[in-house]
Coordinates of C-alpha atoms in Angstrom, one line a residue:
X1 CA -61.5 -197.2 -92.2
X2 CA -59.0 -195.9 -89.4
X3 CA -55.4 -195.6 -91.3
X4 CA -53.6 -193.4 -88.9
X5 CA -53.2 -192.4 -85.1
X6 CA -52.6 -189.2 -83.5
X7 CA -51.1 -189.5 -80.4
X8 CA -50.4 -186.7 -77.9
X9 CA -50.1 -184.7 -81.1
X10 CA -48.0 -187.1 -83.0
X11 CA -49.6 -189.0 -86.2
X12 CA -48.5 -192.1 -87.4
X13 CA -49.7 -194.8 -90.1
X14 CA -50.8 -197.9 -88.5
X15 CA -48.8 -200.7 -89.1
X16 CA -51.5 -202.1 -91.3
X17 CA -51.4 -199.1 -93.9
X18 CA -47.8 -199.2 -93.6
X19 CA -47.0 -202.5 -94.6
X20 CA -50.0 -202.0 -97.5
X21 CA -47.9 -198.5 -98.3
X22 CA -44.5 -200.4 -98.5
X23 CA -44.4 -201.5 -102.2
X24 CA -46.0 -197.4 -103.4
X25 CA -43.4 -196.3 -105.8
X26 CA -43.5 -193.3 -103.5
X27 CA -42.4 -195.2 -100.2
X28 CA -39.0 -195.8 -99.4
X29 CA -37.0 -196.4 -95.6
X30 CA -36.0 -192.6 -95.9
X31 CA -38.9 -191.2 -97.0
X32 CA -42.0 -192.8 -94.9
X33 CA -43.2 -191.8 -92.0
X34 CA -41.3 -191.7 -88.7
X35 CA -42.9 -194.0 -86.4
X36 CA -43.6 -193.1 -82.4
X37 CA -40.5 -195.1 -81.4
X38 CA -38.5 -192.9 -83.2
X39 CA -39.2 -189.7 -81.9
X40 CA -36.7 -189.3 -80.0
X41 CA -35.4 -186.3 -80.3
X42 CA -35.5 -184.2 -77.4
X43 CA -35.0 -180.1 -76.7
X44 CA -31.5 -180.5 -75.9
X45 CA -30.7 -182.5 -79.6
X46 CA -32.4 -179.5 -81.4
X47 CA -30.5 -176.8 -78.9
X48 CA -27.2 -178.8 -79.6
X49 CA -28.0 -178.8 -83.6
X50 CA -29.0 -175.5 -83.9
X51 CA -25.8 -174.2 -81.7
X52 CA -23.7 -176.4 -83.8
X53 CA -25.2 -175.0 -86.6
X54 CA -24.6 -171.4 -86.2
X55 CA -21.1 -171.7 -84.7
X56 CA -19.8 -171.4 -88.5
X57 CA -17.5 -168.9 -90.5
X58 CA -20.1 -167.5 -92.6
X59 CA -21.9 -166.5 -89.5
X60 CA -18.8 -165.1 -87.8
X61 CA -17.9 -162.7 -91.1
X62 CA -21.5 -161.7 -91.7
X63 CA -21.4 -158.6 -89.2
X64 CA -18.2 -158.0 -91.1
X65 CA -20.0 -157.5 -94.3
X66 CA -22.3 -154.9 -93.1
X67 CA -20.2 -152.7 -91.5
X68 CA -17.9 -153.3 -94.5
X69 CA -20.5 -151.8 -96.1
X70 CA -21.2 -148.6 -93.6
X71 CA -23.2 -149.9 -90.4
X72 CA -21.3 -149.7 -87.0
X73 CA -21.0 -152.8 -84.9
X74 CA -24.6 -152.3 -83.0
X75 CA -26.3 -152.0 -86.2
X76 CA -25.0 -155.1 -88.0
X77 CA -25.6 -157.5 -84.4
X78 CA -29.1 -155.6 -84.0
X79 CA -29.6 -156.5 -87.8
X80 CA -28.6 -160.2 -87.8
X81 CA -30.7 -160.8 -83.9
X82 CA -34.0 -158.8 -85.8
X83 CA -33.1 -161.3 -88.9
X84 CA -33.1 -164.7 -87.1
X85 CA -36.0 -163.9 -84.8
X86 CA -38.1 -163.0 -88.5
X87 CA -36.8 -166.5 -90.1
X88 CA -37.7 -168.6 -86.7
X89 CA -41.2 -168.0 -87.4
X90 CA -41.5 -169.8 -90.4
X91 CA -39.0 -172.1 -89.1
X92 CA -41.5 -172.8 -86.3
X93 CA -44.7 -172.7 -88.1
X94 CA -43.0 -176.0 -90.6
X95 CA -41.7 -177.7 -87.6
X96 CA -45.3 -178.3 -86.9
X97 CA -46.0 -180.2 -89.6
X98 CA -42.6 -182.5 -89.4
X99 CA -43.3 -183.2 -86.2
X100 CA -47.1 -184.0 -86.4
X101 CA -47.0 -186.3 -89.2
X102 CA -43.3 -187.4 -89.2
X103 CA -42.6 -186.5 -92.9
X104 CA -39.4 -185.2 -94.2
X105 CA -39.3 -181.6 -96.6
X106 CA -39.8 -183.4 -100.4
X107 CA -43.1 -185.6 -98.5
X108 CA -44.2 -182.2 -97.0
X109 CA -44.2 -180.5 -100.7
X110 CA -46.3 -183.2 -101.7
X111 CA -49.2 -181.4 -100.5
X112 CA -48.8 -177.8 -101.8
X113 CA -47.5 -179.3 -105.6
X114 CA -48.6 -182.3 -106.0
X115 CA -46.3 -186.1 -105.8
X116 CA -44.5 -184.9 -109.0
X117 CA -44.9 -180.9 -108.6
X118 CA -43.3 -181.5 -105.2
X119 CA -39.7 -181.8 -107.2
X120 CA -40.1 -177.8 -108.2
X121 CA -39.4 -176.8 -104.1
X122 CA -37.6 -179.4 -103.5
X123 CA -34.6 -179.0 -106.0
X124 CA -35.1 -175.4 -105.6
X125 CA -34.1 -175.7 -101.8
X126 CA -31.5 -178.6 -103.1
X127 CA -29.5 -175.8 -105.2
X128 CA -29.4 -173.7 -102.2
X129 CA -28.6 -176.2 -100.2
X130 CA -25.9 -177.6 -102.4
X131 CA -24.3 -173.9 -102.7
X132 CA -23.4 -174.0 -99.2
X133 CA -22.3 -177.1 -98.8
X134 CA -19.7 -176.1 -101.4
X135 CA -18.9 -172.6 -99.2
X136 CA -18.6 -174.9 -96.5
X137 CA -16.1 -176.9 -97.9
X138 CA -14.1 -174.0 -99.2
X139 CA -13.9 -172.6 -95.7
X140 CA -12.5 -176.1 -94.1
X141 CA -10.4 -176.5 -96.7
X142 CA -8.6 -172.9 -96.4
X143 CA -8.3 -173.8 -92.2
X144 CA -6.3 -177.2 -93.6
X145 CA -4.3 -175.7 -96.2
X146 CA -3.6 -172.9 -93.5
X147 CA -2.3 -175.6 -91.0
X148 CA -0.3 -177.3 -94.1
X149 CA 1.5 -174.3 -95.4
X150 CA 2.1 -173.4 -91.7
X151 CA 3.7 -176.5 -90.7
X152 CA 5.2 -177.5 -93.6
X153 CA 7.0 -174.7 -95.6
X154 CA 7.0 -177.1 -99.2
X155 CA 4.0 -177.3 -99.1
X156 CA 3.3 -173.5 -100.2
X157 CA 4.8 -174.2 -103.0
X158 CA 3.7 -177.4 -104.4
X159 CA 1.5 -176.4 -107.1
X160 CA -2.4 -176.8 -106.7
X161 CA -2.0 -177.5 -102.9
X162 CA -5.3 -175.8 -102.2
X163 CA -7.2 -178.0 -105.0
X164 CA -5.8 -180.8 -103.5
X165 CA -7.0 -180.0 -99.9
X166 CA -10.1 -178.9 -100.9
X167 CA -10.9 -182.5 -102.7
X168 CA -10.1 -184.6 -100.0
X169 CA -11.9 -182.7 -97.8
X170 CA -14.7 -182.5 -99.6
X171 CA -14.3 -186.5 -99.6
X172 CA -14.5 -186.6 -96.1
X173 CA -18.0 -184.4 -95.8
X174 CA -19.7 -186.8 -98.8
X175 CA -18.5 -190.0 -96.8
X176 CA -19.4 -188.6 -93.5
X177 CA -22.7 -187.6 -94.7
X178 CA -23.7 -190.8 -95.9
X179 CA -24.5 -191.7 -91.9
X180 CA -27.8 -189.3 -92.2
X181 CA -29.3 -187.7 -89.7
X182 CA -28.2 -189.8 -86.5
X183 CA -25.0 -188.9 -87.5
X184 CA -26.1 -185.6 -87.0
X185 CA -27.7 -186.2 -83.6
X186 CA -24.5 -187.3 -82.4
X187 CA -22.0 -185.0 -84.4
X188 CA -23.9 -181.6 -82.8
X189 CA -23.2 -182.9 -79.4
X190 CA -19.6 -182.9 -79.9
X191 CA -19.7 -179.7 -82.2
X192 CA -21.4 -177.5 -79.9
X193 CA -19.2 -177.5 -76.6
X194 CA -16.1 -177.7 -78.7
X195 CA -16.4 -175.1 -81.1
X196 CA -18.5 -172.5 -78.0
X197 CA -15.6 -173.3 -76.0
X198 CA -12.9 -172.0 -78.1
X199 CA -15.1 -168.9 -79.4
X200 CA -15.2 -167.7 -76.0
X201 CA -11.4 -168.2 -75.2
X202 CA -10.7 -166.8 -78.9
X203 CA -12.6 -164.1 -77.3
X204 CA -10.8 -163.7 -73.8
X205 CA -7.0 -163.7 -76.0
X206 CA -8.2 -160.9 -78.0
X207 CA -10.0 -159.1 -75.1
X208 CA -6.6 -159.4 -73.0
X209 CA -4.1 -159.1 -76.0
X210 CA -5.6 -155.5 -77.2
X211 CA -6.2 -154.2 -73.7
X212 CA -9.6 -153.9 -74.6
X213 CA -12.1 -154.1 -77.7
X214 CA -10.3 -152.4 -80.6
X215 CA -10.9 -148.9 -82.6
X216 CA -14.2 -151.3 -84.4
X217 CA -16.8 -151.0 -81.6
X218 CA -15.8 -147.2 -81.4
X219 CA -16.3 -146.5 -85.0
X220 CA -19.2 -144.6 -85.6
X221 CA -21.6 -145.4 -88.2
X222 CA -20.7 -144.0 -92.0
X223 CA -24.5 -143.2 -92.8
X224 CA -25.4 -139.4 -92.6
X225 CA -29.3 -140.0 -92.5
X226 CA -31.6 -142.6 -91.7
X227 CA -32.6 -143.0 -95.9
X228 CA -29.0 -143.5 -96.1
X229 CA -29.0 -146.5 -94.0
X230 CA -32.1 -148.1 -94.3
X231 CA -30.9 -148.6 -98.4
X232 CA -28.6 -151.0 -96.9
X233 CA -30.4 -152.0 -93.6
X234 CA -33.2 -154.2 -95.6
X235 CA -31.0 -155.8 -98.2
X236 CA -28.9 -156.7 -95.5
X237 CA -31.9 -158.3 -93.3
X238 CA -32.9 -159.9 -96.3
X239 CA -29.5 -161.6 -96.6
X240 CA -29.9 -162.3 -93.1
X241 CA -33.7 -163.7 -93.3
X242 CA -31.6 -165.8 -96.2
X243 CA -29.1 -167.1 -94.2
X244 CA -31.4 -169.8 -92.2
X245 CA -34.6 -169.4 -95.3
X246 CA -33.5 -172.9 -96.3
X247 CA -33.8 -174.6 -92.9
X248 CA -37.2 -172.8 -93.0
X249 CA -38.1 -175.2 -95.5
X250 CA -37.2 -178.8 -94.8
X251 CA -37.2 -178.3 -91.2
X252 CA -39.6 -181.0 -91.2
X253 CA -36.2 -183.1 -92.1
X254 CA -35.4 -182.7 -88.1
X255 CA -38.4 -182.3 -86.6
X256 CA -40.2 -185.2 -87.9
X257 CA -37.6 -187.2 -85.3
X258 CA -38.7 -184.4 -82.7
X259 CA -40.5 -186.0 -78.7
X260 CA -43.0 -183.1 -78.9
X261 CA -44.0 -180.1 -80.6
X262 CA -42.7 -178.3 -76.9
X263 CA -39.3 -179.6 -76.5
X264 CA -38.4 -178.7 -80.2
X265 CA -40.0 -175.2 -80.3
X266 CA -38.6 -173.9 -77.0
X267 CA -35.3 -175.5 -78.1
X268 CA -35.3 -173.6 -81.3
X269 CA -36.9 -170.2 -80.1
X270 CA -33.8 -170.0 -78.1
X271 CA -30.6 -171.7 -79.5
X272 CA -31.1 -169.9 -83.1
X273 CA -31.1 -166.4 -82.6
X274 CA -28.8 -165.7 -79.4
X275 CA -26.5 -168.1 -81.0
X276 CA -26.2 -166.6 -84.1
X277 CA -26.3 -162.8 -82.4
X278 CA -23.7 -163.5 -79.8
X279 CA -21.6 -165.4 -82.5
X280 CA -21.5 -162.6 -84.6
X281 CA -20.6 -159.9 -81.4
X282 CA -17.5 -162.3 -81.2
X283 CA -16.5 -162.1 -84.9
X284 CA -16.7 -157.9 -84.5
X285 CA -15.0 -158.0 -81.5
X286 CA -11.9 -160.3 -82.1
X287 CA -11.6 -158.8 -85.5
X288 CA -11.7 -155.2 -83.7
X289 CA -8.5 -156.3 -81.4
X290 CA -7.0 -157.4 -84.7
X291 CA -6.7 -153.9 -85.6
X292 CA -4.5 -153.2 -82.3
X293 CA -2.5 -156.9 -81.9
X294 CA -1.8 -157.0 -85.4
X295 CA -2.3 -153.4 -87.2
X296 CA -5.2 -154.4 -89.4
X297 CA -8.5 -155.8 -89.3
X298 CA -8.4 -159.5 -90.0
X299 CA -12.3 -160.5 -90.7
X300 CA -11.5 -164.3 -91.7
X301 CA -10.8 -166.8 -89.3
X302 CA -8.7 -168.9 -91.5
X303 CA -6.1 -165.6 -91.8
X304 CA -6.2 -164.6 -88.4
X305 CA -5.5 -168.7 -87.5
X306 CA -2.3 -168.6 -90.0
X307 CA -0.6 -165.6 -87.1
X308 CA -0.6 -168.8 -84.5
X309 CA 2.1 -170.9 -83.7
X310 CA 1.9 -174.5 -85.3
X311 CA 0.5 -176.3 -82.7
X312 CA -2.5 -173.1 -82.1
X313 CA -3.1 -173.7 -85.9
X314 CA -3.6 -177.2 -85.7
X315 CA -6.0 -176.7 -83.0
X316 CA -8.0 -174.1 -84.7
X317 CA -8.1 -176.2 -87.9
X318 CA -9.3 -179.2 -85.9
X319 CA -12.3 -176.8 -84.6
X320 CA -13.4 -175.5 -87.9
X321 CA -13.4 -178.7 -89.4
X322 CA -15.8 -179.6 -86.7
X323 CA -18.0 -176.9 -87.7
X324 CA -17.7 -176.9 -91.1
X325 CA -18.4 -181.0 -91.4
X326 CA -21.4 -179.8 -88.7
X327 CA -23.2 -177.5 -90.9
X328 CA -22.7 -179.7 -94.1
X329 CA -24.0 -182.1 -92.8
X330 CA -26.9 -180.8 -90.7
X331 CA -28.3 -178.2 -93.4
X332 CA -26.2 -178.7 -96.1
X333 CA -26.8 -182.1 -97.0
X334 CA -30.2 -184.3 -96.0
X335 CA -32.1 -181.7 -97.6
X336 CA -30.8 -181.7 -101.3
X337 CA -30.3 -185.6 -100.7
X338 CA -33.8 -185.9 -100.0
X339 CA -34.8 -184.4 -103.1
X340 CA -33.0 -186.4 -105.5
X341 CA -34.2 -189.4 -103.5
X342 CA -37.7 -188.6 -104.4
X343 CA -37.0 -188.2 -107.8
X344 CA -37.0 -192.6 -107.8
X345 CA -37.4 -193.7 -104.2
X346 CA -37.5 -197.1 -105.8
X347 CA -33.9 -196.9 -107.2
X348 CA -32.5 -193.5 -105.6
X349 CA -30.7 -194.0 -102.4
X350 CA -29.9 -191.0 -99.8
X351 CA -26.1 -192.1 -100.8
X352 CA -26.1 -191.4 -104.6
X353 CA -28.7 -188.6 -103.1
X354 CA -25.2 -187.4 -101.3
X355 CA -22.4 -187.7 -104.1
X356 CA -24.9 -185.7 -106.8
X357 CA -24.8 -182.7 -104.1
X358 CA -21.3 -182.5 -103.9
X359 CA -20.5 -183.0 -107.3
X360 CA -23.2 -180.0 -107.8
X361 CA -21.8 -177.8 -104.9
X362 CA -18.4 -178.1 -107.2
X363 CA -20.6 -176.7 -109.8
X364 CA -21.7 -173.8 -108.0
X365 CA -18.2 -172.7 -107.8
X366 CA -18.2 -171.5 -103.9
X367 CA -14.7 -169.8 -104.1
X368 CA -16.1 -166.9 -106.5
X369 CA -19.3 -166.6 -103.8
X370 CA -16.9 -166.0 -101.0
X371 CA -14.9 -163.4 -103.3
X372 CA -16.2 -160.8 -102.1
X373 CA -18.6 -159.1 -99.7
X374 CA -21.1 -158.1 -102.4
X375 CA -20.7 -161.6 -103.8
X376 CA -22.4 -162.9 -100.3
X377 CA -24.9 -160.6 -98.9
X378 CA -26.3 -159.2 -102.7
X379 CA -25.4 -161.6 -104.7
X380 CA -25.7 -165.5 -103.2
X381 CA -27.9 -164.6 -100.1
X382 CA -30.3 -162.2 -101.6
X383 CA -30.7 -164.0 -104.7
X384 CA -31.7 -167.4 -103.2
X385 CA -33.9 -165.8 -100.6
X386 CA -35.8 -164.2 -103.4
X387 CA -37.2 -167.8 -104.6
X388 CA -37.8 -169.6 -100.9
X389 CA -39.8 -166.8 -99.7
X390 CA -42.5 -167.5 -101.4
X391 CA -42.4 -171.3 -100.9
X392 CA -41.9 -170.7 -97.4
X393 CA -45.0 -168.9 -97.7
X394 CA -46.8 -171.8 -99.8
X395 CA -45.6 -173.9 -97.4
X396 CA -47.2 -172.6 -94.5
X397 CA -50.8 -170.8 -96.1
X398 CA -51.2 -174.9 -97.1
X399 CA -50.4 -176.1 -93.6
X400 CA -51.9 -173.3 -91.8
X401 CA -54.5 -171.8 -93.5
X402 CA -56.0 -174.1 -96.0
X403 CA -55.2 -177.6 -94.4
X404 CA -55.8 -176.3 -90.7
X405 CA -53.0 -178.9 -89.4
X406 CA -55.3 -181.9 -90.6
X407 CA -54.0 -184.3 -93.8
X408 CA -54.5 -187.7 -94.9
X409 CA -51.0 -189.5 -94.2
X410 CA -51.5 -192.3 -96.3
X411 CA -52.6 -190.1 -99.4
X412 CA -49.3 -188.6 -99.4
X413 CA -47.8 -191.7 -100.2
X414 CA -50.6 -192.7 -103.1
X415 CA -49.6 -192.2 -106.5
X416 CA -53.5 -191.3 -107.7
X417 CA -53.9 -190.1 -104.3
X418 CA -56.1 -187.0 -103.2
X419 CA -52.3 -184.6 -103.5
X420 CA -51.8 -186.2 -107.0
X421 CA -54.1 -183.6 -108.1
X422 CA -55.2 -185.6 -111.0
X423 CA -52.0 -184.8 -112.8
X424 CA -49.4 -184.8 -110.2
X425 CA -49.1 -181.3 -110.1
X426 CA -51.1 -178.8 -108.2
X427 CA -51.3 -176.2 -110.5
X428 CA -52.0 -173.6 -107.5
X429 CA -48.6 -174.1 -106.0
X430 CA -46.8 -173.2 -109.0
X431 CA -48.9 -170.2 -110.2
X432 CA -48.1 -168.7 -106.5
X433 CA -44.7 -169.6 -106.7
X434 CA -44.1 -167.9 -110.1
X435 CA -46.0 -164.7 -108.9
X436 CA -44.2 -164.2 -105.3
X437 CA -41.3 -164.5 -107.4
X438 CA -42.0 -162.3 -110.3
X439 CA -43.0 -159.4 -108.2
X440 CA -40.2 -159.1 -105.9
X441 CA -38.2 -159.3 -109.6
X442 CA -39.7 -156.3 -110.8
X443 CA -37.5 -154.6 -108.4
X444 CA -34.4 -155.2 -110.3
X445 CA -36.1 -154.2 -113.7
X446 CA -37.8 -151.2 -112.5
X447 CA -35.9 -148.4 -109.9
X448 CA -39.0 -147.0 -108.6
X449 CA -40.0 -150.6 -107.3
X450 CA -36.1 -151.3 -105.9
X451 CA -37.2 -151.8 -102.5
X452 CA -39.5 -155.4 -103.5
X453 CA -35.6 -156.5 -104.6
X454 CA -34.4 -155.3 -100.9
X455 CA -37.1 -156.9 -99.1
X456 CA -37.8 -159.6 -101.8
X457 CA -38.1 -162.5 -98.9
X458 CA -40.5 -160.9 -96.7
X459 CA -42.6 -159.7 -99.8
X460 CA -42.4 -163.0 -101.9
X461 CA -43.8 -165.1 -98.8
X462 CA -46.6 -163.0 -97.7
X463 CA -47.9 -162.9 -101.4
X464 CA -47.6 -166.8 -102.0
X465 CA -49.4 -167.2 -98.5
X466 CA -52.3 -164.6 -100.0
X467 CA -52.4 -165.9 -103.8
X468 CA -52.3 -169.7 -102.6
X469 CA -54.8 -169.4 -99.8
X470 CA -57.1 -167.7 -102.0
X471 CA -56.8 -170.4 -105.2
X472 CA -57.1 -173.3 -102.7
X473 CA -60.8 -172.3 -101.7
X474 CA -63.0 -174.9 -101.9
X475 CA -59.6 -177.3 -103.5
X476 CA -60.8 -181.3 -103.3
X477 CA -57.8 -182.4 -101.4
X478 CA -58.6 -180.6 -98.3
X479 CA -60.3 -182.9 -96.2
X480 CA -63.8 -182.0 -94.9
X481 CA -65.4 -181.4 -91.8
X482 CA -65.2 -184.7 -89.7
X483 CA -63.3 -186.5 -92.1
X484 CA -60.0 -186.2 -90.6
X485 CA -62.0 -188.2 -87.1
X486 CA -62.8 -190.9 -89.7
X487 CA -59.5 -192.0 -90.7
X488 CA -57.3 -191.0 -87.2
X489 CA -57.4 -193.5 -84.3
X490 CA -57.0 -190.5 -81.4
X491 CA -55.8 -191.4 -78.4
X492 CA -54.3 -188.9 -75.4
X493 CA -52.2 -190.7 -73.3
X494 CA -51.1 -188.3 -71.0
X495 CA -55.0 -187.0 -70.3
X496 CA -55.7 -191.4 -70.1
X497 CA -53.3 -191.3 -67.2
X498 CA -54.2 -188.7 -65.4
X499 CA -57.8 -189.5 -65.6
X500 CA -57.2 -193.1 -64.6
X501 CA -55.0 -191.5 -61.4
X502 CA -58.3 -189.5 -60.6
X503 CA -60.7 -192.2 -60.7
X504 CA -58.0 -194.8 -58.6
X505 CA -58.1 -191.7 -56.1
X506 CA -62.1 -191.9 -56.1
X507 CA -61.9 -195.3 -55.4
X508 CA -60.0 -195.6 -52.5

């Protein structure tokens, strides 16, 4: 029996299977498959999320880490660009899958885990995910209580000002966030212009205000040799690789909304990595011509925001609340949501799915993260990369490799299904997960092994890809040949019209 149709490249349920699907204790509104009305996303949304996206603080000071920590300024933007173009390749390979089938990150897991294994990536990436939202947060609300304190001259001295700031704002991110990811759509349109705009006139002030680029793009790099540098040059890429590892993973959140597999990989290929690169050139630079306007390097935004009039302060505030609420909401948010969702689709909204993350991201305690340099790049960025390498790597030996881009939609959504894998966890998954993670640990334990630690990303995913690949040989939930033509309907409408234009023109 035919249960799903593949379209141009895009699979859906038909509407038979997913009205049968509809009372699965695995179905809900959020978590079914997208249908081909609504993807409608095309390469301009994904250009305008992405930009929206990387137009943040955290990737404004992340240069300012790294030559904090010895690099000069070509260094730390060649190290970030080499970063983002080595994370957009899993990012592209999982966008494949979203898109295809239509199924956000927690569905996705289902296949490498299993329908109750899938919980293990998922809260993993929710942690994450919930971590930044909280950095996020902190960051908006230090551009507020800037503008407050500014404006207001009690206000520096009513006690707890920045506690109170910090929870309303925080507020505001939970109730925008309950709009999902239309809200996005229409938030990273008005994000991306506004907050482009004033980093290039940020830019031009500092450019003309200095009378040129500052005493930072002249200083020369502190490393002596090339051992010297290349101890902090792959801790540093890993933190970079980090930075974007979570949207590596549910990916599939966006994508499963996307026209075509074209329009969103072109868009992405693009907007990620000469955003983030150029973004970060604009951090070094304006915080190089802080050196001359103001007699000291002034790394953070927020600070540099507090040496503007009133009226230039509430401007900038305005903007990094913009991005702030646009990365919250766009990586910060669906993703963890998601994942408590599928905990109990039946009872589990994507609202309560919201308030648990940002009662969590308090948890996390994001003020102590953004202490310090080491904090960030060693501590919060390498850390977390260390566990989503390797189900980044899961993720796409399963797609990829064992699966060869062919699934059985429905069974994803089928509690004794072919991916319940008898017990509802595929014991695979987890036994790759736990040894891409292990090794890259050993690092830390053992001095002679330090550089797994420094690269434990890159080394965690390509030893998930080899262990899983290799323990799925032969697995019963990967379909056979010619069983993926029995259940898909196929149709090709773009090669159905041209063909029927040929054989009108025959005709005539």
């Amino acid at each position: 029996m035919k249960t799903q149709i593949e379209q141009n490249g895009i699979v859906t349920l038909t509407e038979e299977e997913a009205k049968r699907l509809n009372g699965s204790e695995l179905w809900n509104d959020d978590l079914r498959p997208t249908t081909f009305k609504e993807h409608s996303w095309k390469g301009l949304n994904f250009a305008a999320l992405w930009i929206g996206m990387c137009l943040c603080i955290p990737s404004y000071t992340m240069a300012s880490g790294m030559i904090a920590l010895g690099m000069n300024w070509w260094q730390a933007v060649g190290t970030i660009f080499l970063g983002n173009v080595i994370v957009l390749i899993p990012i592209l390979l999982n966008s494949h899958a979203g898109t295809k089938f239509g199924i956000p990150y927690p569905v996705f897991a289902r296949l490498w885990f299993g329908d109750k294994g899938a919980h293990i990536p998922a809260l993993a990436r929710a942690i994450v995910a919930a971590g930044w939202f909280g950095i996020n947060t902190w960051i908006g609300t230090g551009a507020i209580d800037t503008l407050l304190a500014a404006s207001f001259s009690a206000w520096r001295n009513l006690p707890g000002h920045t506690a109170i700031v910090f929870v309303f704002f925080w507020a505001l991110n939970v109730g925008v966030a309950y709009k999902g990811p239309e809200a996005i759509k229409r938030l990273s349109f008005i994000a991306a212009p506004v907050v482009g705009i004033s980093s290039i006139i940020l830019l031009v002030w500092a450019f003309t205000h200095s009378g040129g680029w500052g005493p930072i793009l002249e200083q020369p790099s502190k490393f002596k040799t090339t051992g010297e540098f290349l101890k902090v040059f792959f801790p540093a890429l890993t933190g970079v690789i980090g930075f974007w590892a979570t949207l590596a993973l549910n990916i599939p959140d966006f994508c499963r909304y996307a026209k075509s597999q074209k329009s969103q990989m072109v868009a992405q290929s693009f907007s990620l990595p000469i955003t983030m690169t150029v973004f970060s050139f604009i951090g070094i630079a304006v915080t190089s011509a802080t050196v001359v306007i103001f007699g000291q390097a002034i790394w953070d935004p927020v600070q540099l925001l507090a040496k503007f009039p009133p009226f230039v302060i509430l401007l900038g505030a305005i903007v990094i609340v913009i991005s702030s609420l646009t990365i919250n909401i766009g990586a910060n948010i669906v993703a963890p949501a998601r994942a408590v969702e599928n905990l109990y689709p039946k009872r589990i909204t994507f609202g309560i799915g919201v308030l648990i993350t940002g009662l969590f991201a308090i948890l996390l305690q994001p003020w102590y993260i953004m202490s310090n340099f080491g904090n960030y790049i060693f501590g919060w960025l390498g850390t977390y990369a260390a566990l989503l390498g390797p189900i980044d790597g899961i993720a796409i030996a399963d797609y990829w490799l064992v699966r060869r881009k062919q699934l059985d939609l429905k069974e994803l959504y089928e509690p004794n299904g072919r991916y319940n894998y008898a017990t509802g966890f595929n014991k695979n998954g987890i036994y790759a997960l736990v040894i891409g993670v292990v090794i890259p640990v050993l690092g830390l334990l053992i001095p002679g092994l330090r550089f797994l630690w420094d690269n434990a990303w890159t080394f965690g995913l390509f030893i998930a890809i080899g262990v899983y690949t290799y323990l799925m040989k032969g697995d019963k939930s990967v379909l056979r040949e010619g069983e993926y033509e029995k259940i898909t309907i196929i149709e090709n409408t773009t090669y159905d019209v041209k063909r029927n234009l040929i054989e009108t023109e025959l005709t005539k």
